[in-house]
Amino acid sequence: MSDLLIRQAGREDLEAIIRLHEEDALGAHGDTWTPANVPAYEKAFAAIDANSDNLLFVAVADDIVVGTFQLTFIPNLTGRGALRVKIESVKVRASERSRGIGAKMMTFAEEEARKRGASMLELSSNKTRKDAHRFYERIGFARSHEGFKKKI
């Protein structure tokens, strides 16, 4: 896919981003683009946009948002003050998977992290996403930790 553009997301991309999450039953977290939900998404987008340690991106092909991901820059005391980057909310439109979009998004994420001096990328993926795990390993990620979550 040579005509793929990866850029920082704007408010005008919100519906397309949420629609990508909607089509993923496992990763949607109940997200749906409805008039009742729009204010919550706008508030979250404003918070992300106002924080230079959080960047939200979209991948666009033929003027259509076909992918998205968020980078969060995390300063650490360990690793002699290493800067880590957490990649979150990675989505590629189901009809566009296996066309190189995810790989281009992850290459872009790594380049952005390096520009800011980060020494590590990290992400988590639901244990049932076997195809995603093979993809992440193929592009150089290693299974190094067991993750835990707790809703509060």
Coordinates of C-alpha atoms in Angstrom, one line a residue:
M1 CA 0.0 0.0 0.0
S2 CA 2.1 2.9 -1.3
D3 CA -0.5 5.6 -1.0
L4 CA -1.0 5.3 2.8
L5 CA -0.7 8.5 4.8
I6 CA -0.1 8.4 8.5
R7 CA -0.9 11.6 10.3
Q8 CA -1.9 13.0 13.6
A9 CA -5.6 12.7 14.1
G10 CA -7.9 15.7 14.2
R11 CA -11.3 16.2 15.7
E12 CA -12.8 15.5 12.2
D13 CA -11.4 11.9 12.4
L14 CA -13.2 11.0 15.7
E15 CA -16.2 9.2 14.1
A16 CA -14.0 7.2 11.8
I17 CA -11.7 6.2 14.7
I18 CA -14.6 5.1 16.8
R19 CA -16.2 3.2 13.9
L20 CA -12.9 1.2 13.6
H21 CA -13.3 0.3 17.3
E22 CA -17.0 -0.6 16.8
E23 CA -16.2 -3.2 14.2
D24 CA -14.0 -5.1 16.7
A25 CA -16.3 -6.9 19.1
L26 CA -13.4 -7.9 21.4
G27 CA -11.7 -4.5 21.5
A28 CA -14.6 -2.1 21.2
H29 CA -15.1 -1.8 25.0
G30 CA -18.7 -0.9 24.3
D31 CA -17.7 2.0 22.1
T32 CA -20.3 3.1 19.6
W33 CA -20.7 6.4 17.7
T34 CA -24.0 7.7 19.0
P35 CA -25.2 11.2 19.8
A36 CA -25.1 10.3 23.5
N37 CA -21.5 9.2 23.3
V38 CA -20.0 11.9 21.2
P39 CA -19.4 14.4 24.1
A40 CA -17.3 11.7 25.9
Y41 CA -15.2 11.1 22.8
E42 CA -14.7 14.8 22.2
K43 CA -13.6 15.3 25.8
A44 CA -11.1 12.4 25.6
F45 CA -9.8 13.7 22.3
A46 CA -9.3 17.2 23.7
A47 CA -7.4 15.7 26.7
I48 CA -5.2 13.6 24.3
D49 CA -4.6 16.6 22.0
A50 CA -3.7 18.9 24.8
N51 CA -1.0 16.5 26.2
S52 CA 2.3 16.4 24.3
D53 CA 3.0 13.0 25.8
N54 CA -0.1 11.5 24.0
L55 CA -0.4 11.3 20.3
L56 CA -3.3 9.9 18.3
F57 CA -2.7 8.9 14.7
V58 CA -4.8 7.8 11.8
A59 CA -3.7 5.9 8.7
V60 CA -5.5 7.2 5.6
A61 CA -5.8 5.6 2.2
D62 CA -7.9 7.1 -0.6
D63 CA -9.2 9.7 1.9
I64 CA -10.6 6.9 4.1
V65 CA -9.4 6.3 7.7
V66 CA -8.2 2.6 7.6
G67 CA -6.2 2.5 10.8
T68 CA -5.5 4.2 14.1
F69 CA -3.2 4.0 17.1
Q70 CA -2.2 6.1 20.1
L71 CA 1.3 6.7 21.5
T72 CA 1.8 7.5 25.1
F73 CA 5.3 8.6 26.2
I74 CA 6.2 7.5 29.7
P75 CA 9.3 8.7 31.5
N76 CA 10.9 6.1 33.8
L77 CA 13.4 6.2 36.6
T78 CA 14.5 2.7 35.8
G79 CA 16.8 2.0 32.8
R80 CA 18.7 5.2 33.9
G81 CA 15.7 7.4 33.1
A82 CA 14.6 5.6 30.0
L83 CA 11.7 6.9 28.0
R84 CA 9.2 4.3 27.0
V85 CA 6.4 4.5 24.5
K86 CA 3.2 2.6 25.0
I87 CA 1.3 1.8 21.8
E88 CA -2.5 1.5 22.4
S89 CA -5.8 1.2 20.6
V90 CA -4.2 -0.2 17.4
K91 CA -6.9 -0.9 14.9
V92 CA -6.9 -1.6 11.1
R93 CA -10.2 -1.8 9.2
A94 CA -11.1 -5.5 8.9
S95 CA -11.4 -5.3 5.2
E96 CA -7.9 -3.8 4.9
R97 CA -6.0 -6.3 7.1
S98 CA -3.0 -8.2 5.7
R99 CA -2.2 -5.4 3.3
G100 CA 0.8 -3.9 5.2
I101 CA -1.1 -1.1 7.0
G102 CA -0.3 -2.4 10.5
A103 CA 3.4 -2.8 9.7
K104 CA 3.6 0.7 8.3
M105 CA 1.8 2.0 11.4
M106 CA 4.2 0.3 13.7
T107 CA 7.2 1.5 11.7
F108 CA 5.9 5.0 11.9
A109 CA 5.3 4.6 15.7
E110 CA 8.9 3.4 16.2
E111 CA 10.2 6.4 14.2
E112 CA 8.2 8.8 16.3
A113 CA 9.5 7.1 19.5
R114 CA 13.1 7.4 18.3
K115 CA 12.7 11.1 17.4
R116 CA 11.7 11.8 21.0
G117 CA 14.6 9.7 22.4
A118 CA 12.6 6.7 23.6
S119 CA 14.5 3.4 24.1
M120 CA 11.5 1.0 24.2
L121 CA 8.2 0.4 22.7
E122 CA 5.6 -1.6 24.6
L123 CA 2.1 -2.8 23.9
S124 CA -0.4 -5.3 25.2
S125 CA -2.8 -7.5 23.2
N126 CA -5.7 -9.6 24.3
K127 CA -4.6 -13.2 24.8
T128 CA -7.1 -14.4 22.3
R129 CA -5.7 -12.4 19.4
K130 CA -3.4 -15.0 18.0
D131 CA -3.0 -13.4 14.6
A132 CA -2.1 -10.1 16.2
H133 CA 0.5 -11.8 18.4
R134 CA 2.2 -13.5 15.4
F135 CA 2.2 -10.1 13.6
Y136 CA 3.8 -8.3 16.6
E137 CA 6.5 -11.0 16.9
R138 CA 7.2 -10.9 13.2
I139 CA 8.0 -7.2 13.4
G140 CA 10.3 -7.6 16.4
F141 CA 8.2 -7.4 19.6
A142 CA 9.0 -10.1 22.2
R143 CA 6.6 -11.6 24.8
S144 CA 8.4 -10.4 27.9
H145 CA 5.8 -9.8 30.6
E146 CA 2.4 -11.0 31.7
G147 CA -0.1 -8.2 31.8
F148 CA -2.8 -7.5 34.4
K149 CA -5.8 -5.1 34.4
K150 CA -8.3 -4.1 37.0
K151 CA -11.4 -2.0 36.4
I152 CA -12.0 0.6 39.0

